[in-house]
PDB file of C-alpha atoms in Angstrom:
ATOM      1  CA  ASP A 293      -6.504  -8.636 -17.689  1.00 66.00           C
ATOM      2  CA  THR A 294      -4.872  -6.160 -15.375  1.00 72.00           C
ATOM      3  CA  ALA A 295      -7.092  -5.524 -12.347  1.00 93.00           C
ATOM      4  CA  VAL A 296      -5.847  -2.021 -11.511  1.00 97.00           C
ATOM      5  CA  SER A 297      -4.004  -0.263 -14.285  1.00 96.00           C
ATOM      6  CA  GLN A 298      -2.435   3.151 -14.216  1.00 96.00           C
ATOM      7  CA  THR A 299      -0.735   5.160 -16.911  1.00 96.00           C
ATOM      8  CA  PRO A 300       1.884   6.229 -17.510  1.00 97.00           C
ATOM      9  CA  LYS A 301       4.330   3.966 -15.718  1.00 96.00           C
ATOM     10  CA  TYR A 302       7.095   6.558 -15.896  1.00 97.00           C
ATOM     11  CA  LEU A 303       6.721  10.315 -16.067  1.00 97.00           C
ATOM     12  CA  VAL A 304       9.619  12.745 -16.282  1.00 98.00           C
ATOM     13  CA  THR A 305       8.711  16.405 -16.381  1.00 97.00           C
ATOM     14  CA  GLN A 306      10.046  19.841 -15.583  1.00 97.00           C
ATOM     15  CA  MET A 307       9.193  21.919 -12.561  1.00 97.00           C
ATOM     16  CA  GLY A 308       6.137  24.057 -13.045  1.00 97.00           C
ATOM     17  CA  ASN A 309       4.427  21.727 -15.495  1.00 98.00           C
ATOM     18  CA  ASP A 310       0.966  20.216 -15.037  1.00 98.00           C
ATOM     19  CA  LYS A 311       0.549  16.463 -15.428  1.00 98.00           C
ATOM     20  CA  SER A 312      -2.088  13.783 -14.990  1.00 98.00           C
ATOM     21  CA  ILE A 313      -1.964  10.140 -14.026  1.00 98.00           C
ATOM     22  CA  LYS A 314      -4.845   7.915 -15.013  1.00 98.00           C
ATOM     23  CA  CYS A 315      -6.167   4.898 -13.149  1.00 97.00           C
ATOM     24  CA  GLU A 316      -8.758   2.311 -14.038  1.00 97.00           C
ATOM     25  CA  GLN A 317      -9.960  -0.777 -12.189  1.00 97.00           C
ATOM     26  CA  ASN A 318     -11.988  -3.631 -13.636  1.00 96.00           C
ATOM     27  CA  LEU A 319     -12.731  -5.356 -10.329  1.00 96.00           C
ATOM     28  CA  GLY A 320     -16.108  -3.743  -9.808  1.00 95.00           C
ATOM     29  CA  HIS A 321     -14.929  -2.146  -6.561  1.00 94.00           C
ATOM     30  CA  ASP A 322     -16.666   0.823  -4.980  1.00 91.00           C
ATOM     31  CA  THR A 323     -13.580   2.420  -3.447  1.00 92.00           C
ATOM     32  CA  MET A 324     -10.440   3.780  -5.063  1.00 94.00           C
ATOM     33  CA  TYR A 325      -7.348   5.404  -3.599  1.00 93.00           C
ATOM     34  CA  TRP A 326      -4.229   7.304  -4.417  1.00 95.00           C
ATOM     35  CA  TYR A 327      -1.119   6.578  -2.351  1.00 94.00           C
ATOM     36  CA  LYS A 328       2.275   8.256  -2.512  1.00 95.00           C
ATOM     37  CA  GLN A 329       5.458   6.257  -1.889  1.00 96.00           C
ATOM     38  CA  ASP A 330       8.509   8.349  -1.150  1.00 94.00           C
ATOM     39  CA  SER A 331      12.168   7.526  -1.713  1.00 93.00           C
ATOM     40  CA  LYS A 332      12.299   5.705   1.627  1.00 92.00           C
ATOM     41  CA  LYS A 333       9.430   3.466   0.536  1.00 92.00           C
ATOM     42  CA  PHE A 334       6.995   5.059   2.986  1.00 93.00           C
ATOM     43  CA  LEU A 335       3.394   4.786   1.763  1.00 93.00           C
ATOM     44  CA  LYS A 336       0.920   7.501   2.607  1.00 91.00           C
ATOM     45  CA  ILE A 337      -2.684   7.739   1.571  1.00 91.00           C
ATOM     46  CA  MET A 338      -3.577  10.875  -0.330  1.00 92.00           C
ATOM     47  CA  PHE A 339      -7.191  10.457  -1.372  1.00 90.00           C
ATOM     48  CA  SER A 340      -9.986   7.951  -1.238  1.00 90.00           C
ATOM     49  CA  TYR A 341     -13.180   7.894  -3.272  1.00 89.00           C
ATOM     50  CA  ASN A 342     -16.191   5.741  -2.534  1.00 87.00           C
ATOM     51  CA  ASN A 343     -18.805   5.543  -5.282  1.00 84.00           C
ATOM     52  CA  LYS A 344     -17.313   8.646  -6.900  1.00 82.00           C
ATOM     53  CA  GLU A 345     -17.554  10.595  -3.643  1.00 85.00           C
ATOM     54  CA  LEU A 346     -14.443  11.959  -1.947  1.00 85.00           C
ATOM     55  CA  ILE A 347     -14.090  10.270   1.430  1.00 80.00           C
ATOM     56  CA  ILE A 348     -10.502  10.790   2.499  1.00 75.00           C
ATOM     57  CA  ASN A 349      -8.526  13.884   1.670  1.00 76.00           C
ATOM     58  CA  GLU A 350      -5.286  13.852   3.573  1.00 77.00           C
ATOM     59  CA  THR A 351      -3.118  16.889   3.966  1.00 79.00           C
ATOM     60  CA  VAL A 352      -1.754  17.260   0.481  1.00 87.00           C
ATOM     61  CA  PRO A 353      -1.125  20.489  -1.414  1.00 90.00           C
ATOM     62  CA  ASN A 354      -4.055  21.922  -3.336  1.00 91.00           C
ATOM     63  CA  ARG A 355      -1.990  21.389  -6.460  1.00 95.00           C
ATOM     64  CA  PHE A 356      -3.109  17.756  -6.296  1.00 95.00           C
ATOM     65  CA  SER A 357      -6.643  17.216  -7.500  1.00 93.00           C
ATOM     66  CA  PRO A 358      -8.306  13.840  -7.926  1.00 93.00           C
ATOM     67  CA  LYS A 359     -11.117  13.314 -10.404  1.00 93.00           C
ATOM     68  CA  SER A 360     -13.448  10.340 -10.487  1.00 93.00           C
ATOM     69  CA  PRO A 361     -15.597  10.355 -13.636  1.00 92.00           C
ATOM     70  CA  ASP A 362     -17.097   6.998 -12.680  1.00 92.00           C
ATOM     71  CA  LYS A 363     -16.600   4.203 -10.162  1.00 91.00           C
ATOM     72  CA  ALA A 364     -13.993   2.488 -12.295  1.00 95.00           C
ATOM     73  CA  HIS A 365     -11.729   5.499 -12.786  1.00 96.00           C
ATOM     74  CA  LEU A 366      -9.791   7.775 -10.473  1.00 95.00           C
ATOM     75  CA  ASN A 367      -7.362  10.176 -12.087  1.00 96.00           C
ATOM     76  CA  LEU A 368      -4.824  12.403 -10.384  1.00 97.00           C
ATOM     77  CA  HIS A 369      -3.994  15.823 -11.745  1.00 97.00           C
ATOM     78  CA  ILE A 370      -1.008  17.734 -10.428  1.00 97.00           C
ATOM     79  CA  ASN A 371      -0.477  21.424 -11.096  1.00 97.00           C
ATOM     80  CA  SER A 372       2.754  23.384 -10.916  1.00 97.00           C
ATOM     81  CA  LEU A 373       4.952  20.394 -10.230  1.00 97.00           C
ATOM     82  CA  GLU A 374       7.753  20.765  -7.702  1.00 97.00           C
ATOM     83  CA  LEU A 375      10.934  18.795  -7.130  1.00 97.00           C
ATOM     84  CA  GLY A 376       9.469  17.384  -3.919  1.00 95.00           C
ATOM     85  CA  ASP A 377       6.620  15.778  -5.842  1.00 96.00           C
ATOM     86  CA  SER A 378       9.032  13.203  -7.218  1.00 97.00           C
ATOM     87  CA  ALA A 379       7.814   9.850  -5.935  1.00 97.00           C
ATOM     88  CA  VAL A 380       5.960   6.726  -6.967  1.00 97.00           C
ATOM     89  CA  TYR A 381       2.202   7.192  -7.028  1.00 98.00           C
ATOM     90  CA  PHE A 382       0.011   4.143  -6.584  1.00 97.00           C
ATOM     91  CA  CYS A 383      -3.610   3.785  -7.444  1.00 97.00           C
ATOM     92  CA  ALA A 384      -5.561   1.112  -5.590  1.00 96.00           C
ATOM     93  CA  SER A 385      -9.101  -0.141  -5.259  1.00 95.00           C
ATOM     94  CA  SER A 386     -11.025  -2.139  -2.679  1.00 93.00           C
ATOM     95  CA  PRO A 387     -14.524  -3.579  -2.345  1.00 90.00           C
ATOM     96  CA  SER A 388     -15.257  -1.098   0.420  1.00 84.00           C
ATOM     97  CA  LEU A 389     -13.446   1.277   2.736  1.00 81.00           C
ATOM     98  CA  ASN A 390     -10.983  -0.465   5.049  1.00 80.00           C
ATOM     99  CA  THR A 391     -10.977  -3.820   3.290  1.00 88.00           C
ATOM    100  CA  GLU A 392      -7.957  -5.101   1.421  1.00 91.00           C
ATOM    101  CA  ALA A 393      -6.729  -2.846  -1.352  1.00 93.00           C
ATOM    102  CA  PHE A 394      -5.513  -3.994  -4.752  1.00 95.00           C
ATOM    103  CA  PHE A 395      -2.710  -1.909  -6.162  1.00 96.00           C
ATOM    104  CA  GLY A 396      -1.671  -0.814  -9.596  1.00 96.00           C
ATOM    105  CA  GLN A 397       1.919  -1.048 -10.761  1.00 95.00           C
ATOM    106  CA  GLY A 398       2.693   2.534  -9.839  1.00 96.00           C
ATOM    107  CA  THR A 399       3.723   5.660 -11.696  1.00 97.00           C
ATOM    108  CA  ARG A 400       7.247   6.857 -11.064  1.00 97.00           C
ATOM    109  CA  LEU A 401       7.132  10.638 -11.295  1.00 98.00           C
ATOM    110  CA  THR A 402      10.431  12.475 -11.619  1.00 98.00           C
ATOM    111  CA  VAL A 403      10.403  16.252 -11.560  1.00 97.00           C
ATOM    112  CA  VAL A 404      13.582  17.881 -12.882  1.00 97.00           C
TER     113      VAL A 404
ATOM    114  CA  ALA B 275      -6.276   7.198  14.870  1.00 75.00           C
ATOM    115  CA  GLN B 276      -4.318   4.134  13.881  1.00 85.00           C
ATOM    116  CA  SER B 277      -0.660   3.416  13.381  1.00 91.00           C
ATOM    117  CA  VAL B 278       1.711   0.588  12.551  1.00 95.00           C
ATOM    118  CA  THR B 279       5.251  -0.045  13.720  1.00 96.00           C
ATOM    119  CA  GLN B 280       7.463  -2.496  11.913  1.00 97.00           C
ATOM    120  CA  LEU B 281      10.536  -3.400  13.905  1.00 93.00           C
ATOM    121  CA  GLY B 282      13.623  -3.592  11.767  1.00 91.00           C
ATOM    122  CA  SER B 283      13.899  -1.762   8.487  1.00 94.00           C
ATOM    123  CA  HIS B 284      16.135  -4.595   7.224  1.00 96.00           C
ATOM    124  CA  VAL B 285      16.012  -8.270   8.127  1.00 97.00           C
ATOM    125  CA  SER B 286      18.533 -10.768   6.801  1.00 97.00           C
ATOM    126  CA  VAL B 287      18.047 -14.535   6.970  1.00 97.00           C
ATOM    127  CA  SER B 288      19.725 -17.507   5.363  1.00 97.00           C
ATOM    128  CA  GLU B 289      17.959 -19.508   2.703  1.00 97.00           C
ATOM    129  CA  GLY B 290      15.975 -22.237   4.428  1.00 97.00           C
ATOM    130  CA  ALA B 291      15.832 -20.392   7.747  1.00 98.00           C
ATOM    131  CA  LEU B 292      12.760 -19.099   9.537  1.00 98.00           C
ATOM    132  CA  VAL B 293      11.477 -15.705   8.453  1.00 98.00           C
ATOM    133  CA  LEU B 294       9.991 -13.482  11.164  1.00 98.00           C
ATOM    134  CA  LEU B 295       8.894  -9.939  10.370  1.00 98.00           C
ATOM    135  CA  ARG B 296       7.455  -7.978  13.259  1.00 98.00           C
ATOM    136  CA  CYS B 297       4.447  -5.699  13.215  1.00 97.00           C
ATOM    137  CA  ASN B 298       2.746  -3.900  16.089  1.00 97.00           C
ATOM    138  CA  TYR B 299      -0.327  -1.783  15.619  1.00 95.00           C
ATOM    139  CA  SER B 300      -2.299   0.846  17.435  1.00 91.00           C
ATOM    140  CA  SER B 301      -6.013   1.195  16.875  1.00 84.00           C
ATOM    141  CA  SER B 302      -8.863   2.566  18.958  1.00 79.00           C
ATOM    142  CA  VAL B 303     -11.278   0.038  17.465  1.00 82.00           C
ATOM    143  CA  PRO B 304     -10.939  -3.640  16.500  1.00 83.00           C
ATOM    144  CA  PRO B 305      -8.525  -3.573  13.605  1.00 89.00           C
ATOM    145  CA  TYR B 306      -8.298  -5.212  10.261  1.00 93.00           C
ATOM    146  CA  LEU B 307      -4.685  -6.170   9.583  1.00 95.00           C
ATOM    147  CA  PHE B 308      -2.828  -6.870   6.367  1.00 96.00           C
ATOM    148  CA  TRP B 309       0.573  -7.864   5.079  1.00 98.00           C
ATOM    149  CA  TYR B 310       1.693  -6.822   1.617  1.00 98.00           C
ATOM    150  CA  VAL B 311       4.807  -7.648  -0.388  1.00 98.00           C
ATOM    151  CA  GLN B 312       6.450  -5.348  -2.914  1.00 97.00           C
ATOM    152  CA  TYR B 313       9.018  -6.619  -5.386  1.00 95.00           C
ATOM    153  CA  PRO B 314      11.332  -4.089  -7.054  1.00 90.00           C
ATOM    154  CA  ASN B 315       9.559  -1.726  -9.426  1.00 87.00           C
ATOM    155  CA  GLN B 316       6.211  -3.349  -8.827  1.00 90.00           C
ATOM    156  CA  GLY B 317       3.015  -2.609  -6.990  1.00 92.00           C
ATOM    157  CA  LEU B 318       1.969  -4.084  -3.668  1.00 96.00           C
ATOM    158  CA  GLN B 319       0.568  -7.584  -3.537  1.00 96.00           C
ATOM    159  CA  LEU B 320      -1.610  -8.786  -0.696  1.00 96.00           C
ATOM    160  CA  LEU B 321      -0.032 -11.674   1.223  1.00 97.00           C
ATOM    161  CA  LEU B 322      -2.711 -12.208   3.843  1.00 97.00           C
ATOM    162  CA  LYS B 323      -5.285 -10.441   5.969  1.00 96.00           C
ATOM    163  CA  TYR B 324      -7.021 -10.677   9.322  1.00 95.00           C
ATOM    164  CA  THR B 325     -10.502  -9.282   9.814  1.00 92.00           C
ATOM    165  CA  THR B 326     -12.354 -11.447  12.324  1.00 90.00           C
ATOM    166  CA  GLY B 327     -12.396 -15.070  13.386  1.00 90.00           C
ATOM    167  CA  ALA B 328      -9.357 -17.329  13.461  1.00 93.00           C
ATOM    168  CA  THR B 329      -6.335 -15.430  14.706  1.00 93.00           C
ATOM    169  CA  LEU B 330      -3.822 -17.483  12.729  1.00 97.00           C
ATOM    170  CA  VAL B 331      -4.174 -16.633   9.078  1.00 97.00           C
ATOM    171  CA  LYS B 332      -2.438 -18.272   6.171  1.00 97.00           C
ATOM    172  CA  GLY B 333      -1.489 -16.460   3.029  1.00 96.00           C
ATOM    173  CA  ILE B 334       0.204 -16.974  -0.259  1.00 96.00           C
ATOM    174  CA  ASN B 335       3.754 -18.219  -0.789  1.00 94.00           C
ATOM    175  CA  GLY B 336       3.787 -20.118   2.510  1.00 96.00           C
ATOM    176  CA  PHE B 337       3.456 -17.064   4.762  1.00 98.00           C
ATOM    177  CA  GLU B 338       1.267 -16.867   7.815  1.00 98.00           C
ATOM    178  CA  ALA B 339       0.585 -14.355  10.567  1.00 98.00           C
ATOM    179  CA  GLU B 340      -1.003 -14.462  13.978  1.00 97.00           C
ATOM    180  CA  PHE B 341      -3.169 -11.728  15.450  1.00 96.00           C
ATOM    181  CA  LYS B 342      -2.422 -11.286  19.139  1.00 95.00           C
ATOM    182  CA  LYS B 343      -4.743  -8.715  20.647  1.00 93.00           C
ATOM    183  CA  SER B 344      -3.032  -8.696  24.049  1.00 93.00           C
ATOM    184  CA  GLU B 345       0.277  -7.853  22.407  1.00 94.00           C
ATOM    185  CA  THR B 346      -1.221  -5.652  19.651  1.00 95.00           C
ATOM    186  CA  SER B 347       0.897  -7.623  17.220  1.00 96.00           C
ATOM    187  CA  PHE B 348       0.529  -9.242  13.821  1.00 97.00           C
ATOM    188  CA  HIS B 349       3.912 -10.795  13.063  1.00 98.00           C
ATOM    189  CA  LEU B 350       4.566 -12.459   9.710  1.00 98.00           C
ATOM    190  CA  THR B 351       6.365 -15.800   9.536  1.00 98.00           C
ATOM    191  CA  LYS B 352       7.493 -18.355   7.025  1.00 98.00           C
ATOM    192  CA  PRO B 353       9.157 -21.605   8.099  1.00 97.00           C
ATOM    193  CA  SER B 354      11.751 -21.756   5.334  1.00 97.00           C
ATOM    194  CA  ALA B 355      12.991 -18.773   3.356  1.00 97.00           C
ATOM    195  CA  HIS B 356      13.504 -18.921  -0.399  1.00 97.00           C
ATOM    196  CA  MET B 357      15.644 -16.599  -2.455  1.00 96.00           C
ATOM    197  CA  SER B 358      12.479 -15.448  -4.199  1.00 96.00           C
ATOM    198  CA  ASP B 359      11.165 -14.059  -0.890  1.00 97.00           C
ATOM    199  CA  ALA B 360      13.615 -11.159  -1.049  1.00 97.00           C
ATOM    200  CA  ALA B 361      11.410  -8.073  -1.221  1.00 97.00           C
ATOM    201  CA  GLU B 362       9.918  -5.224   0.808  1.00 97.00           C
ATOM    202  CA  TYR B 363       7.162  -6.199   3.222  1.00 98.00           C
ATOM    203  CA  PHE B 364       4.532  -3.854   4.560  1.00 98.00           C
ATOM    204  CA  CYS B 365       2.151  -4.309   7.445  1.00 97.00           C
ATOM    205  CA  ALA B 366      -1.059  -2.274   7.304  1.00 95.00           C
ATOM    206  CA  VAL B 367      -4.015  -1.595   9.582  1.00 93.00           C
ATOM    207  CA  SER B 368      -7.494  -0.287   9.015  1.00 89.00           C
ATOM    208  CA  SER B 369     -10.132   0.532  11.548  1.00 80.00           C
ATOM    209  CA  GLY B 370     -12.640  -2.145  10.666  1.00 67.00           C
ATOM    210  CA  GLY B 371     -15.893  -0.272  10.197  1.00 63.00           C
ATOM    211  CA  GLY B 372     -14.249   3.119  10.095  1.00 63.00           C
ATOM    212  CA  ALA B 373     -13.378   5.294   7.143  1.00 65.00           C
ATOM    213  CA  ASP B 374      -9.662   5.927   7.446  1.00 71.00           C
ATOM    214  CA  GLY B 375      -8.386   3.618   4.733  1.00 82.00           C
ATOM    215  CA  LEU B 376      -5.246   1.554   5.209  1.00 89.00           C
ATOM    216  CA  THR B 377      -2.362   2.905   7.249  1.00 91.00           C
ATOM    217  CA  PHE B 378       0.979   1.329   6.387  1.00 94.00           C
ATOM    218  CA  GLY B 379       4.097   0.683   8.380  1.00 96.00           C
ATOM    219  CA  LYS B 380       7.437   1.874   7.063  1.00 96.00           C
ATOM    220  CA  GLY B 381       8.268  -1.485   5.574  1.00 97.00           C
ATOM    221  CA  THR B 382      10.875  -4.163   6.207  1.00 97.00           C
ATOM    222  CA  HIS B 383      13.387  -5.088   3.547  1.00 97.00           C
ATOM    223  CA  LEU B 384      13.921  -8.851   3.636  1.00 98.00           C
ATOM    224  CA  ILE B 385      17.309 -10.051   2.481  1.00 97.00           C
ATOM    225  CA  ILE B 386      17.911 -13.736   1.823  1.00 97.00           C
ATOM    226  CA  GLN B 387      21.484 -14.963   2.145  1.00 96.00           C
ATOM    227  CA  PRO B 388      22.438 -17.965   0.011  1.00 94.00           C
TER     228      PRO B 388
END
């Protein structure tokens, strides 16, 4: 069983479109995250949810909106996609804030 | 605020040689420290972590790291490199009881020469 799974693995879309990435964890963790990894492999936290409550909301465009329907799911919706949004997006979960995070396999988003 | 500096974006070692990947951190509170490995087109896998207690921590795949508070360092070592160790390695810090999440360094690409 995959601990943290995200879909899709690859996403190619045109500028201006709206897309969603889904994430689910079966580890029973309270905290979930979205990270963005750019072309230089730099990882930056975007959002963190703890028990469905938004805890960390880094400086990302308002076009990015996370949704946590329950503790096991944290989806990422992106409106009006831009070329600069192309990156690999990782979902992760951890037992609590600031403990080790377990990562999904990533979603490679390419905006053309 | 917290930050991580990984010295050397690329490190090349011969198979069988010592691996040393450097990580220095900055944190205003006692940190939790982590090393992750990322193989091509995969997610990040936790190698080891330091929270409290013993400053020398052992991880998977023969890696270990030592927390040195006086040097604000958490360098990763492995006595003998294998070809399979070739990957991207990330050091990360969190602020213990804080609420900042993990902050990652820029990564070090480890190259193993045959």
